Amino acid sequence: MKWHEMRSEEVVNSINTEVDTGLTSKEVQKREEKFGYNELKEADRPSVILLFLSQFKDFMVLVLLAATLISGLLGEYIDAIAIIAIVIVNGVLGFFQERRAERSLEALKELSAPQVMALRDGEWVRILSKELVPGDIVKFTSGDRIGADMRLIEIKSLEVEESALTGESLPVQKSIRPIAGSDVGLGDLTNMVFMGTLVTRGSGVGIVIGTGMNTAMGQIADLLQNAETMDTPLQRRLEQLGKILIVVALALTVLVVGIGVLQGHDIYTMFLAGVSLAVAAIPEGLPAIVTVALSLGVQRMIKQKSIVRKLPAVETLGCASVICSDKTGTMTQNKMTVTHVWSGDKLWSVSGTGYHPHGEFSSNDRVVDVIKTKTLQQILTFGSLCNSAMLVEKEGQFHLDGDPTEGALLVAAMKAGLKKEALLRNFEVIEEFPFDSVRKMMSVIIQDKAGKRFVVTKGAPDVLLGVSKHILWNERQEGLSHDYEANVKNAIESLASQALRTIAIAFKPLQPSERINTSFEAEKDLVFIGLQGMIDPPRPEVKQAVQECRDAGIKTVMITGDHVITAKAIAKQLNLLPSNGRVMEGKELSLLSVEELEEIVDDVYVFARVSPEHKLKIVKALQNRGHIVAMTGDGVNDAPAIKAADIGISMGITGTDVAKEASALVLVDDNFATIKSAIKEGRNIYENIRKFIRYLLASNVGEILVMLFAMLLGLPLPLVPIQILWVNLVTDGLPAMALGLDQPEGDLMKRKPRHPKEGVFARGLGWKVLSRGFLIGIATLAAFMIVYKQNPDDLAYAQTIAFATLVMAQLIHVFDCRSEKSIFERNPFENMYLIVAVISSILLMLVVIYYPPLQPIFHTLPILPRDWLLVLGFSAIPTFLLAGSLLARKPAKTMI
C-alpha cells in the first residue's frame, strides 16, 4: 500500500514516529545516517587541481610563461626559475583567494537556505530543511516552501501551488483523506505535499515520507539547480577596464621594446622588460581582490545579522536614498507590552517592556501593592486565565508561544506576581470558547477550589460594553448606566490617543445549576471590570539608526498596516516624522495613481493602514522620483514590492520563504538598525574597492612611467624584469588585500548616497591615480639618475636604489589611499592588517636586497646606510608633496 492510500494512523505506524512528540534526537541521527541530508545532488565541481591550473590560463600569464621559455632557451636559467617561481606563487595566491570566496558563497548558501518548523523531542523547533528525515512531523503556513515530500495529517483551508512539478498554475486544495488506487497521478495526490512547492493559503501538518533524491523533485533531473554565481556591475566594469589595460599594456610593450632596440639594447632584454612592463600595467590581481573584498565584506555583514543573497546588492546598498520599512518587529520590538490598566475610574501605569516579567504598578507616581488592590488583582488574574499563550524561559530569556496580545496580558500579570501556573492551581479552566473575528471575544469558564464557576471574557472594548450589564466601580458592582458607559468610552479614547491598543476584561459568576452550552450564552449579562492598554514599543536602537540614516542623506519611510494614531505616535518617538511630514492612509493611497502619488511621495513619511499591494505603488512612485529604494517585507504578498525595489529586504525570523527568495538581503534579527549597519557596510565595501583600485593603478602607472621615461631619455633600464615582477606580486598584493579590510571613514555615514551610475574613477579618483603614479615614477627615476650619474659603472647598485625607492614610495602611498582627503586625516594604526602587510613587504624587500643567495636572482646589491636617506626622501615625495599642498589650501582656523 502506498502512502496516499493509507489513513493518517497507518502512516504514523508505518514510518515509526510520534504525532505528539515527533522524533527524538537519537532517532534523527540514526535516520540521517541511513538516508543522508535532504538535498538534491549538485553537479560535480571542478577538482582542486583543475581550479589551481585555471590560475595559469590568463593571457598575460601565458605571455610571461612564453618569456620564461625564451629565457631558458637563451641560457638565462636563474631568470627563468625566478619568473616561474613568481608565477607559481601568484597562482597559489589566486587559488586560495578563489577557494576563500567559494567557501564564503557556500556559507551564504547555507545561511539563506530554506527553514522549516519540525517537532523534535516534543518541541517545535526551526531547522534547515536539509536536516529533515523521514518520519519528521512538520508544520507550515501560507508563504512557506515545502521542504520535503509529506503525507498530510492535519490541515486548515490548505492550498498549495505545485506548478514546479505539475505545470498546473492554479493552487491545489488539500485534504487528509486516503486516496484509492496505486497509480494516481502527481497532480491528484491531494493528501500529500511535495518538496519545492509553495503554500498559498491556510496551514497544515505533515509527516515526511521522502527526502533528497527520493522526492518527486529529486526525480526530475532538469529541475536540478546549482549555486548561482553572478558578477556585480562593479566586477563587470573592472573586467572592461582590464581589457582596456591589456590593449594599453601591449601598446606600451611594443613602444618600450622598439625604443630600447633603437637605442642599442639587446632584443632579449627589451622583450623581457616589455613583457614585465605589460604584466605590471595590468593589475591581474584586481578581479580576485574585488571578489575577496566582496566576500569578506559579506561575511562581516553576516556578523552584523544581515545575509546578502545577491552580490550586486552590496554595491546598490551604497546608493540607497530611501528605506521603506515595516513598523511591527522591524522598528518596534514585536512584543506587545501592557503600559496602563484602567478600572473603576482609576488608572495604573506599568513599567518594563518586552516579555521580561519585571516591572512595577504605580498610580499618581506612587508604587502600588497589587495584592492590596483587589480590582487591579482581579483584572490581571482574569487576563492571565482567559489566555491561550504561554511564556517560556530559556537561558534567562523569555519567549512567547502564542499571540502577542495575550502574551502582554500574561506578562502584566506576572509583573504583579500572578504566574499562570500558580493561578491554575487555584482555578481550573473547564471550558473555552476561542476568539474569532466575528465575535471579537474569547471566553473561558473557570472553577475555583470552592466549586464556584465564573465566565471570564476578554475582547474588543466596544463589543464587551455591548454585552455587559454591570460594571465594577470602586470595587463595587454597579448597573452599567449611560454615565458609566460614557466614562469607559472616555478611558478608551484617552488610551487610544496615546497609541495604546485596549483589551477589555469582563466576567460573571454562574449559578450552581446554570449550564452554558454556547458562546452566546456565556457572553451576555457580563460585569465589565476594566481595560488593559498596550503598545508594541520601539526598539531602543532604532531612533539612533534613523538619525544616522538622515545624516547619510537617506530618508526613512514607515509602512504599516496599523492604525494612523499608533503609526504616528511610534514615528514621533523615533524622530522619523518631521513637523511638516505627511501621514497617508491606505484608503487615500488607493484613490491615487502612481503618477499622482509621485507628485507628493517625497513629503510622506508614514503610510498607515496599507495593504501589501500598496507597497508596489509606493516603490514605483519613489523610483520614478529618482530614488534608489530599499523595501522590507515578510509576507507572500510583499514579494512583488521586494522584487521591484532596488534592494529587496526580507525578514529572517518572520519572513516567508517566498519573501526571502525575492529579496537581495535577509535581516537575521528583523531589526531596522541592521539595515543601517548593512548600508554602512555596503558603502564601506565599495569605498575599500576604490581604495585598492587607486593604490594598484597608481603603483602600476608609476612602474610604467619609470621605464618609459628612462627609455625616452636614453638611460639604461632602471629596473630589471624580475624586480618589476616582484614589486607587482609582493608590494601590490599584500597591502591591496589589507585595504579591502579597512574600517569605514568617520564621515562615511554623513555623505550623500552614491549615484548608481557613478563610475569607478568618479570623485577625482582618476586624477589621484595619474598624479600619484606620475610622482612615483618621477621620484623613482630621479633617485636612479642621481646614483647612476655618480657611478655609471655600477648600474646594478643604481637599479637597487630605484627598486627600493619604488617599493617604499608605494608602501607610503598605500596609507594615503585610506582617505579621500589626505594621509593626515586617518590614524594609520586603525588598520593593523595594513601595518602587518606593509612591514611584511619591507622585510621581504630587505631580504631580496641583503640576503646573498637572492642577490644574483633579483640583480640587487646591499644599499649603504647613507643611501637609505635618499631612498626614503624620494619615496616620501609623491605622497607628502600633494598632501602638503592640500593642507596649505585649507583655510586657517580662527581663534576667538
GROMACS .gro file of N, CA and C in nm, residues 681-742:
model
  186
  681GLU      N    1   2.804   4.910   0.584
  681GLU     CA    2   2.900   4.810   0.538
  681GLU      C    3   2.907   4.808   0.386
  682GLY      N    4   2.791   4.823   0.320
  682GLY     CA    5   2.786   4.827   0.174
  682GLY      C    6   2.866   4.944   0.119
  683ARG      N    7   2.848   5.060   0.183
  683ARG     CA    8   2.925   5.179   0.142
  683ARG      C    9   3.074   5.155   0.163
  684ASN      N   10   3.109   5.094   0.277
  684ASN     CA   11   3.250   5.073   0.309
  684ASN      C   12   3.316   4.975   0.213
  685ILE      N   13   3.243   4.869   0.176
  685ILE     CA   14   3.298   4.772   0.081
  685ILE      C   15   3.332   4.842  -0.050
  686TYR      N   16   3.240   4.924  -0.097
  686TYR     CA   17   3.262   4.995  -0.224
  686TYR      C   18   3.381   5.089  -0.212
  687GLU      N   19   3.387   5.163  -0.099
  687GLU     CA   20   3.498   5.258  -0.081
  687GLU      C   21   3.631   5.184  -0.072
  688ASN      N   22   3.633   5.067  -0.006
  688ASN     CA   23   3.757   4.989   0.004
  688ASN      C   24   3.802   4.938  -0.133
  689ILE      N   25   3.705   4.902  -0.216
  689ILE     CA   26   3.739   4.858  -0.352
  689ILE      C   27   3.802   4.976  -0.429
  690ARG      N   28   3.743   5.095  -0.413
  690ARG     CA   29   3.801   5.215  -0.476
  690ARG      C   30   3.943   5.241  -0.425
  691LYS      N   31   3.965   5.216  -0.295
  691LYS     CA   32   4.097   5.239  -0.236
  691LYS      C   33   4.203   5.151  -0.303
  692PHE      N   34   4.171   5.021  -0.316
  692PHE     CA   35   4.279   4.939  -0.373
  692PHE      C   36   4.288   4.951  -0.525
  693ILE      N   37   4.181   4.996  -0.591
  693ILE     CA   38   4.194   5.030  -0.734
  693ILE      C   39   4.290   5.149  -0.747
  694ARG      N   40   4.267   5.248  -0.661
  694ARG     CA   41   4.353   5.367  -0.660
  694ARG      C   42   4.498   5.328  -0.634
  695TYR      N   43   4.519   5.241  -0.536
  695TYR     CA   44   4.654   5.200  -0.499
  695TYR      C   45   4.722   5.120  -0.611
  696LEU      N   46   4.652   5.018  -0.661
  696LEU     CA   47   4.712   4.931  -0.762
  696LEU      C   48   4.744   5.006  -0.891
  697LEU      N   49   4.647   5.087  -0.938
  697LEU     CA   50   4.667   5.155  -1.065
  697LEU      C   51   4.773   5.265  -1.054
  698ALA      N   52   4.775   5.338  -0.942
  698ALA     CA   53   4.878   5.441  -0.924
  698ALA      C   54   5.016   5.376  -0.921
  699SER      N   55   5.027   5.262  -0.853
  699SER     CA   56   5.154   5.189  -0.846
  699SER      C   57   5.196   5.144  -0.985
  700ASN      N   58   5.100   5.091  -1.060
  700ASN     CA   59   5.131   5.041  -1.194
  700ASN      C   60   5.171   5.154  -1.289
  701VAL      N   61   5.100   5.268  -1.277
  701VAL     CA   62   5.134   5.385  -1.360
  701VAL      C   63   5.277   5.428  -1.329
  702GLY      N   64   5.314   5.428  -1.198
  702GLY     CA   65   5.450   5.464  -1.157
  702GLY      C   66   5.554   5.372  -1.220
  703GLU      N   67   5.527   5.240  -1.217
  703GLU     CA   68   5.621   5.141  -1.273
  703GLU      C   69   5.640   5.163  -1.424
  704ILE      N   70   5.529   5.188  -1.493
  704ILE     CA   71   5.535   5.206  -1.639
  704ILE      C   72   5.615   5.332  -1.674
  705LEU      N   73   5.584   5.443  -1.601
  705LEU     CA   74   5.648   5.570  -1.634
  705LEU      C   75   5.798   5.569  -1.606
  706VAL      N   76   5.840   5.497  -1.500
  706VAL     CA   77   5.983   5.485  -1.472
  706VAL      C   78   6.056   5.431  -1.594
  707MET      N   79   6.001   5.321  -1.648
  707MET     CA   80   6.066   5.255  -1.762
  707MET      C   81   6.054   5.339  -1.889
  708LEU      N   82   5.937   5.396  -1.911
  708LEU     CA   83   5.913   5.470  -2.035
  708LEU      C   84   6.000   5.595  -2.042
  709PHE      N   85   6.004   5.673  -1.930
  709PHE     CA   86   6.085   5.795  -1.926
  709PHE      C   87   6.233   5.762  -1.942
  710ALA      N   88   6.276   5.651  -1.881
  710ALA     CA   89   6.417   5.611  -1.892
  710ALA      C   90   6.452   5.583  -2.039
  711MET      N   91   6.359   5.514  -2.108
  711MET     CA   92   6.381   5.484  -2.249
  711MET      C   93   6.390   5.613  -2.331
  712LEU      N   94   6.296   5.704  -2.305
  712LEU     CA   95   6.291   5.829  -2.381
  712LEU      C   96   6.414   5.915  -2.357
  713LEU      N   97   6.472   5.907  -2.236
  713LEU     CA   98   6.590   5.986  -2.202
  713LEU      C   99   6.720   5.915  -2.241
  714GLY      N  100   6.706   5.795  -2.300
  714GLY     CA  101   6.824   5.722  -2.343
  714GLY      C  102   6.905   5.665  -2.229
  715LEU      N  103   6.839   5.640  -2.112
  715LEU     CA  104   6.907   5.585  -1.994
  715LEU      C  105   6.899   5.432  -1.996
  716PRO      N  106   6.988   5.368  -1.918
  716PRO     CA  107   6.974   5.223  -1.902
  716PRO      C  108   6.843   5.192  -1.829
  717LEU      N  109   6.800   5.064  -1.830
  717LEU     CA  110   6.674   5.025  -1.761
  717LEU      C  111   6.690   5.046  -1.610
  718PRO      N  112   6.602   5.128  -1.546
  718PRO     CA  113   6.614   5.149  -1.400
  718PRO      C  114   6.577   5.023  -1.320
  719LEU      N  115   6.496   4.935  -1.381
  719LEU     CA  116   6.452   4.813  -1.313
  719LEU      C  117   6.468   4.696  -1.409
  720VAL      N  118   6.515   4.584  -1.355
  720VAL     CA  119   6.521   4.464  -1.439
  720VAL      C  120   6.386   4.393  -1.430
  721PRO      N  121   6.352   4.310  -1.530
  721PRO     CA  122   6.219   4.248  -1.533
  721PRO      C  123   6.180   4.174  -1.405
  722ILE      N  124   6.276   4.102  -1.346
  722ILE     CA  125   6.244   4.022  -1.227
  722ILE      C  126   6.204   4.113  -1.110
  723GLN      N  127   6.264   4.233  -1.104
  723GLN     CA  128   6.229   4.328  -0.998
  723GLN      C  129   6.086   4.381  -1.016
  724ILE      N  130   6.050   4.409  -1.143
  724ILE     CA  131   5.914   4.457  -1.171
  724ILE      C  132   5.812   4.350  -1.131
  725LEU      N  133   5.843   4.224  -1.164
  725LEU     CA  134   5.750   4.114  -1.129
  725LEU      C  135   5.738   4.100  -0.978
  726TRP      N  136   5.852   4.116  -0.908
  726TRP     CA  137   5.850   4.104  -0.762
  726TRP      C  138   5.764   4.216  -0.700
  727VAL      N  139   5.781   4.337  -0.748
  727VAL     CA  140   5.702   4.451  -0.698
  727VAL      C  141   5.554   4.425  -0.723
  728ASN      N  142   5.525   4.375  -0.843
  728ASN     CA  143   5.385   4.350  -0.880
  728ASN      C  144   5.319   4.248  -0.789
  729LEU      N  145   5.397   4.148  -0.748
  729LEU     CA  146   5.341   4.041  -0.665
  729LEU      C  147   5.332   4.082  -0.518
  730VAL      N  148   5.448   4.122  -0.462
  730VAL     CA  149   5.456   4.142  -0.316
  730VAL      C  150   5.403   4.280  -0.274
  731THR      N  151   5.460   4.386  -0.334
  731THR     CA  152   5.424   4.521  -0.290
  731THR      C  153   5.279   4.555  -0.327
  732ASP      N  154   5.236   4.509  -0.443
  732ASP     CA  155   5.097   4.538  -0.483
  732ASP      C  156   4.997   4.450  -0.409
  733GLY      N  157   5.030   4.321  -0.396
  733GLY     CA  158   4.930   4.223  -0.348
  733GLY      C  159   4.890   4.237  -0.202
  734LEU      N  160   4.990   4.230  -0.111
  734LEU     CA  161   4.957   4.225   0.032
  734LEU      C  162   4.887   4.352   0.082
  735PRO      N  163   4.944   4.473   0.056
  735PRO     CA  164   4.875   4.594   0.104
  735PRO      C  165   4.738   4.614   0.040
  736ALA      N  166   4.725   4.576  -0.089
  736ALA     CA  167   4.594   4.591  -0.156
  736ALA      C  168   4.489   4.507  -0.085
  737MET      N  169   4.525   4.384  -0.047
  737MET     CA  170   4.432   4.298   0.026
  737MET      C  171   4.395   4.360   0.160
  738ALA      N  172   4.496   4.419   0.228
  738ALA     CA  173   4.470   4.480   0.359
  738ALA      C  174   4.379   4.602   0.347
  739LEU      N  175   4.389   4.676   0.235
  739LEU     CA  176   4.298   4.790   0.215
  739LEU      C  177   4.153   4.742   0.207
  740GLY      N  178   4.133   4.621   0.155
  740GLY     CA  179   3.998   4.565   0.146
  740GLY      C  180   3.936   4.539   0.282
  741LEU      N  181   4.019   4.542   0.388
  741LEU     CA  182   3.970   4.517   0.525
  741LEU      C  183   3.966   4.646   0.607
  742ASP      N  184   3.980   4.760   0.540
  742ASP     CA  185   3.988   4.888   0.612
  742ASP      C  186   3.856   4.923   0.680
   0.00000   0.00000   0.00000
